[in-house]
Every structure is written in C-alpha cells, then in structure tokens.
GROMACS .gro file of C-alpha atoms in nm:
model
  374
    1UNK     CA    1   6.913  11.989   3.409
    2UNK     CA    2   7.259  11.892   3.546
    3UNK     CA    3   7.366  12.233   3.708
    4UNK     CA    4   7.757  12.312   3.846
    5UNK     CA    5   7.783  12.567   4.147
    6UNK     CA    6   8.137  12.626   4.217
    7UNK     CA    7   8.196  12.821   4.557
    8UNK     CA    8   8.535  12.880   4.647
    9UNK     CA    9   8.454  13.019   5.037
   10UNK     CA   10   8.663  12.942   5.294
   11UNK     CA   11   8.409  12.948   5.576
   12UNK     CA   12   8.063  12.948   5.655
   13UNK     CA   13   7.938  13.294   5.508
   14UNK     CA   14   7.597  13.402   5.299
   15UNK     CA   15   7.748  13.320   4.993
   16UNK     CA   16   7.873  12.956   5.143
   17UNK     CA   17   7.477  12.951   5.259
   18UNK     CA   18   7.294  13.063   4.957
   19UNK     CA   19   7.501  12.843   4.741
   20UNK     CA   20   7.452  12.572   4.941
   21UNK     CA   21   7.081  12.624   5.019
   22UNK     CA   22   7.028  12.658   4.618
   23UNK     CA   23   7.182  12.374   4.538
   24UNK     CA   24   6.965  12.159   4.794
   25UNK     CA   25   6.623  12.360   4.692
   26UNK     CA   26   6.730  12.226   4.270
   27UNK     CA   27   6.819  11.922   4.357
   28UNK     CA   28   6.449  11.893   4.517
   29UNK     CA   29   6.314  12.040   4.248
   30UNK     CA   30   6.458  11.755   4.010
   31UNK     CA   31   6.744  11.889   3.883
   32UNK     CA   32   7.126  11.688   3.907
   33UNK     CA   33   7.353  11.933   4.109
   34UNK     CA   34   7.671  11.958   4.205
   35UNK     CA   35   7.846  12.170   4.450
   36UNK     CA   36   8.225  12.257   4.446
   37UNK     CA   37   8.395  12.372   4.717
   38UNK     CA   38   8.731  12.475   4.824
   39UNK     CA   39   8.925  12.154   4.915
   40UNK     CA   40   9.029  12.138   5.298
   41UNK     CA   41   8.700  12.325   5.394
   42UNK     CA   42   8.548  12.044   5.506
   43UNK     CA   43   8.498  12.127   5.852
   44UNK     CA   44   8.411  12.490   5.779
   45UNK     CA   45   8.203  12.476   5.463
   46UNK     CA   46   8.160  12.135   5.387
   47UNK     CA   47   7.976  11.987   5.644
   48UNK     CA   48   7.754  12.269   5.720
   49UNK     CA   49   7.704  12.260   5.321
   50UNK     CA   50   7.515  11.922   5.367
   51UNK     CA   51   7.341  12.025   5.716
   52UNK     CA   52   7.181  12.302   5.478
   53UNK     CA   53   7.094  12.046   5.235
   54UNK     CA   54   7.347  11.960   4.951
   55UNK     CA   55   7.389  11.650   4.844
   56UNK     CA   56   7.669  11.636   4.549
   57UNK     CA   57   7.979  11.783   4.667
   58UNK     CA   58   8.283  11.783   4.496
   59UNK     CA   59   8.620  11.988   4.588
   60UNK     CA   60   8.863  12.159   4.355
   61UNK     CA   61   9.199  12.364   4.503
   62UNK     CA   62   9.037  12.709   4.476
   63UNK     CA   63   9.423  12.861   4.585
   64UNK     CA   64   9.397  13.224   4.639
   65UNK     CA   65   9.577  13.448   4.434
   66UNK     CA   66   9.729  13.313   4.085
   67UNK     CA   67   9.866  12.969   4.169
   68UNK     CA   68  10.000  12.819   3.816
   69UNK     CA   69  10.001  12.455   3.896
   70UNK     CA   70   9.673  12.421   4.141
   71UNK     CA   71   9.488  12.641   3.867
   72UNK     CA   72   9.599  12.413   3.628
   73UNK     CA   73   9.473  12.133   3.767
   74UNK     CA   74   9.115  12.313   3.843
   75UNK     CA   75   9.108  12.379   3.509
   76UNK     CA   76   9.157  12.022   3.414
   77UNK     CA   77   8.882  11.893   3.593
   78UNK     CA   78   8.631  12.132   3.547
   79UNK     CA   79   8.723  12.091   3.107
   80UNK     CA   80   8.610  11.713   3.198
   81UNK     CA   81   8.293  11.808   3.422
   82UNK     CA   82   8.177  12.025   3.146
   83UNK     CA   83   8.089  11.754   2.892
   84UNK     CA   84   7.847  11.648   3.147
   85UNK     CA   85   7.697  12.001   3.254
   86UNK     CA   86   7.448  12.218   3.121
   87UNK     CA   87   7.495  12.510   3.332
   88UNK     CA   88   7.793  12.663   3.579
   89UNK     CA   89   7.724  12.916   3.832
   90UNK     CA   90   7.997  13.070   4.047
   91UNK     CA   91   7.995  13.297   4.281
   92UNK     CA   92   8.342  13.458   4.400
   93UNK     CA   93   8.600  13.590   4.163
   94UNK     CA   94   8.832  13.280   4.199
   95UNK     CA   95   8.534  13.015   4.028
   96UNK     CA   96   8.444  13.309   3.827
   97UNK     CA   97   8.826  13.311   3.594
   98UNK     CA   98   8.883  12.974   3.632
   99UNK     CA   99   8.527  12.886   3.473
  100UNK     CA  100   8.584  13.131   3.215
  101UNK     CA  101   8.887  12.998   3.087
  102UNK     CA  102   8.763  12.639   3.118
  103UNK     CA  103   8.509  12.737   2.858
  104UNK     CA  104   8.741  12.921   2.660
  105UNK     CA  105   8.985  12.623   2.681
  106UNK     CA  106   8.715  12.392   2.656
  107UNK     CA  107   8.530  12.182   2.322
  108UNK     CA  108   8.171  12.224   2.465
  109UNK     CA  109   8.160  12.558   2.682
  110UNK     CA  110   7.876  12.628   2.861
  111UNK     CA  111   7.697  12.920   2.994
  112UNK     CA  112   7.762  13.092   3.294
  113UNK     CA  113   7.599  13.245   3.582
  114UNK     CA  114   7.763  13.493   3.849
  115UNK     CA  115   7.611  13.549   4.195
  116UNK     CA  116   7.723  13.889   4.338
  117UNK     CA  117   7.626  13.874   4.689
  118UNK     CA  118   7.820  14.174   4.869
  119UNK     CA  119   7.804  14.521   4.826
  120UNK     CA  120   8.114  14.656   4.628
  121UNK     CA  121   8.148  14.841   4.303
  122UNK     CA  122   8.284  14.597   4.044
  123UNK     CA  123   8.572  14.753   3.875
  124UNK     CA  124   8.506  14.841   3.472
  125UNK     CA  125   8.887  14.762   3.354
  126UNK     CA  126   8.982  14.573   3.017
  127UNK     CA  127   8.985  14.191   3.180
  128UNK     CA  128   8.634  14.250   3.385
  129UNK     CA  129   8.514  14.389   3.016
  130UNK     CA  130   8.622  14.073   2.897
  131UNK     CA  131   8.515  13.852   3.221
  132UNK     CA  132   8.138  14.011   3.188
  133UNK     CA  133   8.077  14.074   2.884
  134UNK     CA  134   8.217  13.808   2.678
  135UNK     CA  135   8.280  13.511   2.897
  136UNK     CA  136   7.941  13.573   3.104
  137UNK     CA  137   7.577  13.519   2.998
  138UNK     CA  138   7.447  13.640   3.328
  139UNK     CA  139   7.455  13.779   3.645
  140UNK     CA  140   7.236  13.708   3.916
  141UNK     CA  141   7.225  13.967   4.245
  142UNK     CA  142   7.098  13.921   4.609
  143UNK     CA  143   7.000  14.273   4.585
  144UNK     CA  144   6.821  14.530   4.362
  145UNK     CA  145   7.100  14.785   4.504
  146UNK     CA  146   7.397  14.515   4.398
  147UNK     CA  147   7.208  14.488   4.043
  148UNK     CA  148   7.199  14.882   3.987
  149UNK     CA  149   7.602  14.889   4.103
  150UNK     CA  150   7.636  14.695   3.803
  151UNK     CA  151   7.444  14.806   3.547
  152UNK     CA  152   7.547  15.166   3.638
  153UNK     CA  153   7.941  15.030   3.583
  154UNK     CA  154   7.813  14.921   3.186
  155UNK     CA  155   7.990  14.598   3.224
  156UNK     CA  156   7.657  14.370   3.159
  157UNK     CA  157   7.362  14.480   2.995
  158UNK     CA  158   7.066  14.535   3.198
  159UNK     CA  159   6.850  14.290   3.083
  160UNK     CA  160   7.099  13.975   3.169
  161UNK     CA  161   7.142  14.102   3.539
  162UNK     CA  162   6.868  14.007   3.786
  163UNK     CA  163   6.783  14.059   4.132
  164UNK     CA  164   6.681  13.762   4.335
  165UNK     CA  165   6.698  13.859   4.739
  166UNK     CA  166   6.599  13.563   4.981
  167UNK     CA  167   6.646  13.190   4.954
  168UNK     CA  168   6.580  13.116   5.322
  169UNK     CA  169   6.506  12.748   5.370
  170UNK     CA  170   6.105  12.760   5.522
  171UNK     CA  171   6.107  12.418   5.601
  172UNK     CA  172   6.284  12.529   5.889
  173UNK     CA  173   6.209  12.876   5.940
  174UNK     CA  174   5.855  12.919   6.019
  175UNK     CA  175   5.619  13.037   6.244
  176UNK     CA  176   5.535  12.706   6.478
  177UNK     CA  177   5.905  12.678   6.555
  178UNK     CA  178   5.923  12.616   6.929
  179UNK     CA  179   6.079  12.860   7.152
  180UNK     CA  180   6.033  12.724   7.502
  181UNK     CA  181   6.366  12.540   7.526
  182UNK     CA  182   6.603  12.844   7.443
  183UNK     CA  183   6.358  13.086   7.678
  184UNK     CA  184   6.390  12.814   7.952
  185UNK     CA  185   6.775  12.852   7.870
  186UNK     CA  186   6.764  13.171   7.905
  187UNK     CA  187   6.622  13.212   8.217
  188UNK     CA  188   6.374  13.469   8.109
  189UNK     CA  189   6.034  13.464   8.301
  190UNK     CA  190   5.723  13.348   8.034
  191UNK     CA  191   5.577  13.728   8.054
  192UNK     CA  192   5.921  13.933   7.997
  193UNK     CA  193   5.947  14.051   7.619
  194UNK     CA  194   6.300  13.893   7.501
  195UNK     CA  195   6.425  14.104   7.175
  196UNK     CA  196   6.737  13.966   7.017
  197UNK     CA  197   7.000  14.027   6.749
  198UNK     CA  198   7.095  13.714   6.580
  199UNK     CA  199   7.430  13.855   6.376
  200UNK     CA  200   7.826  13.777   6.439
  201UNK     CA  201   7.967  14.021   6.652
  202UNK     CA  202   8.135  14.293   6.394
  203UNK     CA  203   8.148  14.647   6.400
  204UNK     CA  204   7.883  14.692   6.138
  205UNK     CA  205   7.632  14.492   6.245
  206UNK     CA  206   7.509  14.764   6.481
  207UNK     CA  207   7.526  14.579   6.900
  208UNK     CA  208   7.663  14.893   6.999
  209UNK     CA  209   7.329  15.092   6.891
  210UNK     CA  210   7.118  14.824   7.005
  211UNK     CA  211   7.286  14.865   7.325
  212UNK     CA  212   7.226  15.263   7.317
  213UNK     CA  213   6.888  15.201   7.243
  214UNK     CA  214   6.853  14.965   7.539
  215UNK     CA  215   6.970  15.170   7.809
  216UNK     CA  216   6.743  15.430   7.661
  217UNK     CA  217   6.424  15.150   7.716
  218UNK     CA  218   6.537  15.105   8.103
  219UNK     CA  219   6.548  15.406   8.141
  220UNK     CA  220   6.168  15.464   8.037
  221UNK     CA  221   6.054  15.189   8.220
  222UNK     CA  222   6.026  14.926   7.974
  223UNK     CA  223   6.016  14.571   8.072
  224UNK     CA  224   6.230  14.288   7.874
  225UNK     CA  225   6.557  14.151   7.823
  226UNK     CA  226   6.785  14.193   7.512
  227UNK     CA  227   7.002  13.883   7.369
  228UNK     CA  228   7.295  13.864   7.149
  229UNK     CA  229   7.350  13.557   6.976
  230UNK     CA  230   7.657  13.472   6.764
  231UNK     CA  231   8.026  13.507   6.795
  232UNK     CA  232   8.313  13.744   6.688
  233UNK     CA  233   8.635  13.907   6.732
  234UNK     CA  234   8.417  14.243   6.912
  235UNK     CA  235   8.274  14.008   7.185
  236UNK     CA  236   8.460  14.135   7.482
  237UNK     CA  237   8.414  14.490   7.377
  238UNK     CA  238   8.036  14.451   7.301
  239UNK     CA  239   8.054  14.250   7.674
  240UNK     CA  240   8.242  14.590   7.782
  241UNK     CA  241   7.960  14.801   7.676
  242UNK     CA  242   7.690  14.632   7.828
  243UNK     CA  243   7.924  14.676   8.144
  244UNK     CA  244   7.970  15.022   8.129
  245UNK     CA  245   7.640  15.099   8.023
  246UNK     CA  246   7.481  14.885   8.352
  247UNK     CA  247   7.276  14.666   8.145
  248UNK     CA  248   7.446  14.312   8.221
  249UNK     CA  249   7.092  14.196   8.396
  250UNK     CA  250   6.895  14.335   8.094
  251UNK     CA  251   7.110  14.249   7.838
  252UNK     CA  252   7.291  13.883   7.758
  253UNK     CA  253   7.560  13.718   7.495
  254UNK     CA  254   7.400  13.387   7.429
  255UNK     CA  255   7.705  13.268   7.119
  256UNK     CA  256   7.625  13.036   6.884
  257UNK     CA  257   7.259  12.897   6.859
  258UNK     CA  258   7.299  12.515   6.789
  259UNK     CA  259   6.881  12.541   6.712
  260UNK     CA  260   6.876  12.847   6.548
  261UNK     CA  261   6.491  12.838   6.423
  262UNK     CA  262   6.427  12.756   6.789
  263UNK     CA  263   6.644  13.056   6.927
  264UNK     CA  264   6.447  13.280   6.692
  265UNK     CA  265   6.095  13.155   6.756
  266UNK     CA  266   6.164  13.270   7.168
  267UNK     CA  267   6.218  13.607   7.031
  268UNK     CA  268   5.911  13.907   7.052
  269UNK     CA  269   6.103  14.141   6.842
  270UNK     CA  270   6.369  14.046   6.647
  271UNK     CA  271   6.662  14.336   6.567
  272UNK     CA  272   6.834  14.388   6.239
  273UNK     CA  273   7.001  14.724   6.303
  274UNK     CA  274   7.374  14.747   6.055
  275UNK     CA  275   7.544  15.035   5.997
  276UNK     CA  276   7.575  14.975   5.614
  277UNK     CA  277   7.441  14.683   5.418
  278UNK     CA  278   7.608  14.341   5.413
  279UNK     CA  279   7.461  14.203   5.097
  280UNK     CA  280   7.227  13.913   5.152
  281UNK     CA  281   7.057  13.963   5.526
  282UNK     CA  282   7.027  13.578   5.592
  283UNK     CA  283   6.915  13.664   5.904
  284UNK     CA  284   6.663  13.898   5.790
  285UNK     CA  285   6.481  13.688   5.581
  286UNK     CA  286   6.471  13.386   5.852
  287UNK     CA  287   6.353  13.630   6.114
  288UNK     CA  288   6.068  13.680   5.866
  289UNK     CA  289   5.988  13.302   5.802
  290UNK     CA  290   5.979  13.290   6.180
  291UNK     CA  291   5.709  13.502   6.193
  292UNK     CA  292   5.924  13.740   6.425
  293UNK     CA  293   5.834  14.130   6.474
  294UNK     CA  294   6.128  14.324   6.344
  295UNK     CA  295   6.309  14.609   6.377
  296UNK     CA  296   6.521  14.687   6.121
  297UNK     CA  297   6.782  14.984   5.996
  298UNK     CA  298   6.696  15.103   5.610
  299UNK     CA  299   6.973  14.951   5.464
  300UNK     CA  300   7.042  14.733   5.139
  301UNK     CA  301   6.733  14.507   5.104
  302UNK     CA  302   6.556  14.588   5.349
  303UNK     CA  303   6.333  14.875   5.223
  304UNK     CA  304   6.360  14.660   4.885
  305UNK     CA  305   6.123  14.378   5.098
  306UNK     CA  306   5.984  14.524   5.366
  307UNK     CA  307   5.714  14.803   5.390
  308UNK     CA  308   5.723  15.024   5.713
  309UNK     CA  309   5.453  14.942   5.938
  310UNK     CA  310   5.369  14.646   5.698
  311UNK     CA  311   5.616  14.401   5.705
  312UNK     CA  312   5.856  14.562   5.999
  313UNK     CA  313   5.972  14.863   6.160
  314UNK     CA  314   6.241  15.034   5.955
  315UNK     CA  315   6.468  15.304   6.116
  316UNK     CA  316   6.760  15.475   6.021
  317UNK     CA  317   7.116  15.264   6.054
  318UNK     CA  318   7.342  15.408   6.343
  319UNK     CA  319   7.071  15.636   6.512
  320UNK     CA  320   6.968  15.456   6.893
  321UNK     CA  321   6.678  15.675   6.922
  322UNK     CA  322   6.493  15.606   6.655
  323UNK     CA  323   6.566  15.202   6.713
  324UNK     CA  324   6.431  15.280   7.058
  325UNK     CA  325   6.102  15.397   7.024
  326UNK     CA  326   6.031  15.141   6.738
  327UNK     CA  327   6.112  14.840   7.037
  328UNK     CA  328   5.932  15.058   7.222
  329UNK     CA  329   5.630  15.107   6.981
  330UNK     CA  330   5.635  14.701   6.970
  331UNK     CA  331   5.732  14.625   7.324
  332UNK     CA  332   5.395  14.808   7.457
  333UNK     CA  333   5.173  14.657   7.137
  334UNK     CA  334   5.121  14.300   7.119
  335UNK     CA  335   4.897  14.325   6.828
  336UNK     CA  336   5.148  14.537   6.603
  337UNK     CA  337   5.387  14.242   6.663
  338UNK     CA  338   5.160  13.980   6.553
  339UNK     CA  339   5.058  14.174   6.262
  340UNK     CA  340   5.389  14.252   6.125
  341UNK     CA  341   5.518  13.914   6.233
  342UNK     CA  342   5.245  13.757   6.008
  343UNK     CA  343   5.292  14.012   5.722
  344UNK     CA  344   5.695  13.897   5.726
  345UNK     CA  345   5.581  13.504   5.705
  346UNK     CA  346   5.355  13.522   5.426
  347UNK     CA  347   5.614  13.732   5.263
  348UNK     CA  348   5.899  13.495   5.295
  349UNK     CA  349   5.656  13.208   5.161
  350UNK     CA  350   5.559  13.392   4.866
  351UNK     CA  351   5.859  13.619   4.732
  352UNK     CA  352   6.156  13.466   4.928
  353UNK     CA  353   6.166  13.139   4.985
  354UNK     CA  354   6.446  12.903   4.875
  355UNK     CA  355   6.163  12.734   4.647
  356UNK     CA  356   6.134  13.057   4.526
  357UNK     CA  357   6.466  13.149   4.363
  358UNK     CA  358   6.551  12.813   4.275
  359UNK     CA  359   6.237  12.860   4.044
  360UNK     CA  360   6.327  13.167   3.917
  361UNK     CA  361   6.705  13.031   3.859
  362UNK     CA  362   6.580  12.745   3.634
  363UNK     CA  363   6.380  12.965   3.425
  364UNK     CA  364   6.729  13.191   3.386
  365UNK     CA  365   6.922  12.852   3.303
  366UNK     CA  366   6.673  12.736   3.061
  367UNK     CA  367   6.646  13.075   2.893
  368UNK     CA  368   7.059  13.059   2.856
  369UNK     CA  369   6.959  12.774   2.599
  370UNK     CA  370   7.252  12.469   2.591
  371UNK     CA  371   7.530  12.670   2.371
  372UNK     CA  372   7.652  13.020   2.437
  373UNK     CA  373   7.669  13.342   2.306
  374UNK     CA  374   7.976  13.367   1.994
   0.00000   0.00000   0.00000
C-alpha cells in the first residue's frame, strides 16, 4: 500500500511523534510511505522525524493561515502525488483543507484519514460539515474521550471514527533498558528510590503538585529523590518552588534526556500527574514499555488503559495528597512496583505498541477500498 501522511507541525510535538513513529512502524510492516512535513522544519521536525524512524520525507509550504500562492503550489504537488497514492492521512487542520481540495480538484481522489490528537471540541459549522462529512472517510483518535467529542458534535458518523491510544516504539522502550549511566549522573546513591516526571515544563503538566506532594514525603520521613526532566518556559519558576519549598537536595531539574529510554529505566516510580489531559500521553505509554511503576492523575487516557492497582496508581489531577500517599504506597513496597511495572509492559506490548496501531491502521486503509465515497 503506498500511504501519504502529511504533518504540517512546526516542532517536535505528539502529533510530529506519532506521525512520525507510524510512518516508520508501516514502512516495516511493508507498506511504501511517505511523510510530509512543513518545509524549513528540518532541524525541529525533520531530523528527529528520521531519529524516530521515517524514512520517505518530503516537504510542502504548510503556510499558516490562508496563503493564496504557497497553497497553490501545495495543492499542485500533492494533485501529482495522488496518482501514485492509495491513501492520505493528515493530521492538523492545515493538511486536512489542503488534502480535501486536492481531491476535489483532483482526477483520481483518494480517501482520507484525520488524526485528532488534542483535546478540543471540533466546531459543527457549514465548512467542517463539509470537511467531515463529505471530503473525509475517516477519523482516527488518540483517545476514546477525543472520539466521543466527536461523535457527540454529529459531524462523522460513529462507526468511521476510531480510537487508537499508544504507538510507543518498544524496540526502545522496554524493560532491560539500562539505567546505571543516568543514576551515576545523577548522583543518587544505588539504594535511594529516584521518582521522576519526564514532561516539558508547562503549567498543566502538574511539577507544582508533584512538588506539594514531595515536601509532604520529607516530611513523613520518606527516603528518595525526585527528578524533573525536560525543558520549558516555567523552568525558573518550577526551580523557584523547589526553593521555597526547601527541597533543592531532594528534588532536581535534569533538562533534556539525550537517552531517554535510559533516563526512564533509572526511575522506581515514574509520575504522570496533569492538570487536564493533553491528548496522546507519549510519555505515559513509554513509562509503561519501560516497565516503570506509575503514578498517574485520572485524566484523558489514562483510566481508558490503565486499571488502578493493576496497571498503575491513578489519583485525582491537581490534588498533592492523594499523589503523595500513592509514592508513598510504592516508595515503602517494592513488590507493588514490580507488579504494576510488569502489568504496564505487557500492556504496552499487547494493546499499545507502535506495531500495534500501524496494524490496526492498515486494516482501516484497506477497508476505505481504492475509490471514495460519491
């Protein structure tokens, strides 16, 4: 099947990722894909684009906005690629139009898939009627929440919107991932629990809780140290926190992991505690290939995948006391984490692989059939 994935993102986020980490797991599989991305994004998208695994990339304009003569030209191209396509699949609202009109415009039109990867109620006016209904044969969602959104705004019928969470590439995620160099790095002694929060440093994504709930540890006695890792505009007011809290020797900002499986193999208990969901949980579902313990808030997919005292430790998002006693609960049970840290791994390997949805992808694209809907 020669497949078209058209990704319009302008730096390195979960839709970048899972578009990127799709292609790679097809193209595996035996399928001819290609991967369009925004043109100058080569340092930002590009490059980590083939670190994750894809192999054909191509680059259209992608201008933001309405943009009459770079739109013009997208369109031309992407009239020529599809003679040679079976299947498109965008996954922004900028790919989304211009595909659509390429098929309208176009001789041999083909059909075409939408990934929805955030959380945000699509808007039922007259041209997303049209855009969804007409122009679309199917939409594909990283959530069961994101699929309900739409089917509740009657824009696509239920049965041509599906749900596939995951994609998380286990040939690098997974349990025998060494640790030792980042702990060495670290500095942390070989019997001190190290918990971490692998996330950019945003608002949402909950430090300041996790920082709550560690004062609230030390306070009880608990032994370990807590680690940040990623970077973000909140840094020096996360770093503030930790300061005024009296937690800089329990608590440290690591930035980016260059060996990220690595970094996530040191942990004993892995944190996933945002405010709100944020669509995909990347994180989340390569803490669970790692075969990390984890602590998580109840928030978009995570009570969709993970059973409470299963799978993880689910709390409620924003709340430091409950976060505490479940690191506490996991800090003072060695067994519990190696039990849930086991149940996550076989989880990821059998429901949410990368493997996984690129199966359940080709069985969408070969139900689409080659022509499309009149």
């Amino acid at each position: 099947m020669r497949i078209l994935h058209l990704m319009s993102c302008r730096g390195w986020s979960s839709d970048a990722y899972w578009a990127a980490r799709v292609s790679a797991e097809l193209e595996g599989s035996g399928h001819e894909v290609t991967l369009v991305c925004k043109r100058g994004a080569e340092a930002r998208v590009i490059g980590r684009a083939r670190e994750a695994g894809a192999r054909r990339i191509e680059t259209l304009a992608f201008a933001g906005g309405v943009r009459p003569v770079g739109d013009l030209a997208d369109l031309r191209r992407l009239r020529r690629w599809l003679a040679t396509t079976d299947v498109v699949h965008v996954h922004r609202g900028k790919e989304h139009w211009l595909a659509a009109l390429a098929n309208r415009l176009s001789k041999s039109p083909r059909p075409l898939v939408r990934t929805r990867h955030i959380v945000q109620p699509i808007r039922p006016h007259a041209l997303n009627r049209w855009l969804y209904r007409s122009a679309t044969d199917a939409v594909v969602t990283v959530s069961e929440a994101i699929r309900r959104q739409y089917v509740a705004a009657e824009l696509v019928p239920s049965e041509r919107v599906i749900a596939l969470p995951g994609g998380v590439d286990t040939a690098r995620f997974h349990p025998k991932a060494d640790g030792a160099g980042f702990r060495r790095a670290l500095g942390a002694a070989a019997d001190l629990p190290v918990v971490g929060l692998v996330s950019g440093y945003r608002v949402m994504k909950g430090h300041f809780t996790a920082i709550d709930a560690a004062g609230r540890l030390a306070a009880g006695g608990h032994r370990f140290h807590m680690v940040f890792l990623g970077e973000g505009a909140m840094e020096s007011a996360i770093r503030g926190a930790v300061a005024a809290a009296g937690l800089e020797d329990r608590i440290s900002l690591s930035g980016f992991a260059e060996d990220l499986p690595g970094a996530m193999a040191a942990l004993d208990i892995a944190l996933y505690p945002p405010l709100e969901s944020d669509g995909m949980s990347r994180v989340l579902f390569e803490y669970m290939a790692t075969g990390r313990a984890v602590a998580a808030s109840r928030v978009g997919v995570v009570p969709e995948v993970l059973a409470d005292g299963e799978s993880a430790l689910l709390v409620p998002p924003g709340e430091p006391a409950p976060l505490a006693e479940a690191i506490g609960r996991l800090l003072a049970d060695g067994a519990l984490r190696a039990r849930l840290g086991s149940g996550a791994a076989g989880l990821a390997r059998a429901r949410f692989s990368g493997g996984c949805v690129a199966r359940r992808l080709v069985e969408l694209y070969a139900g689409l059939g080659n022509g499309r809907r009149a």
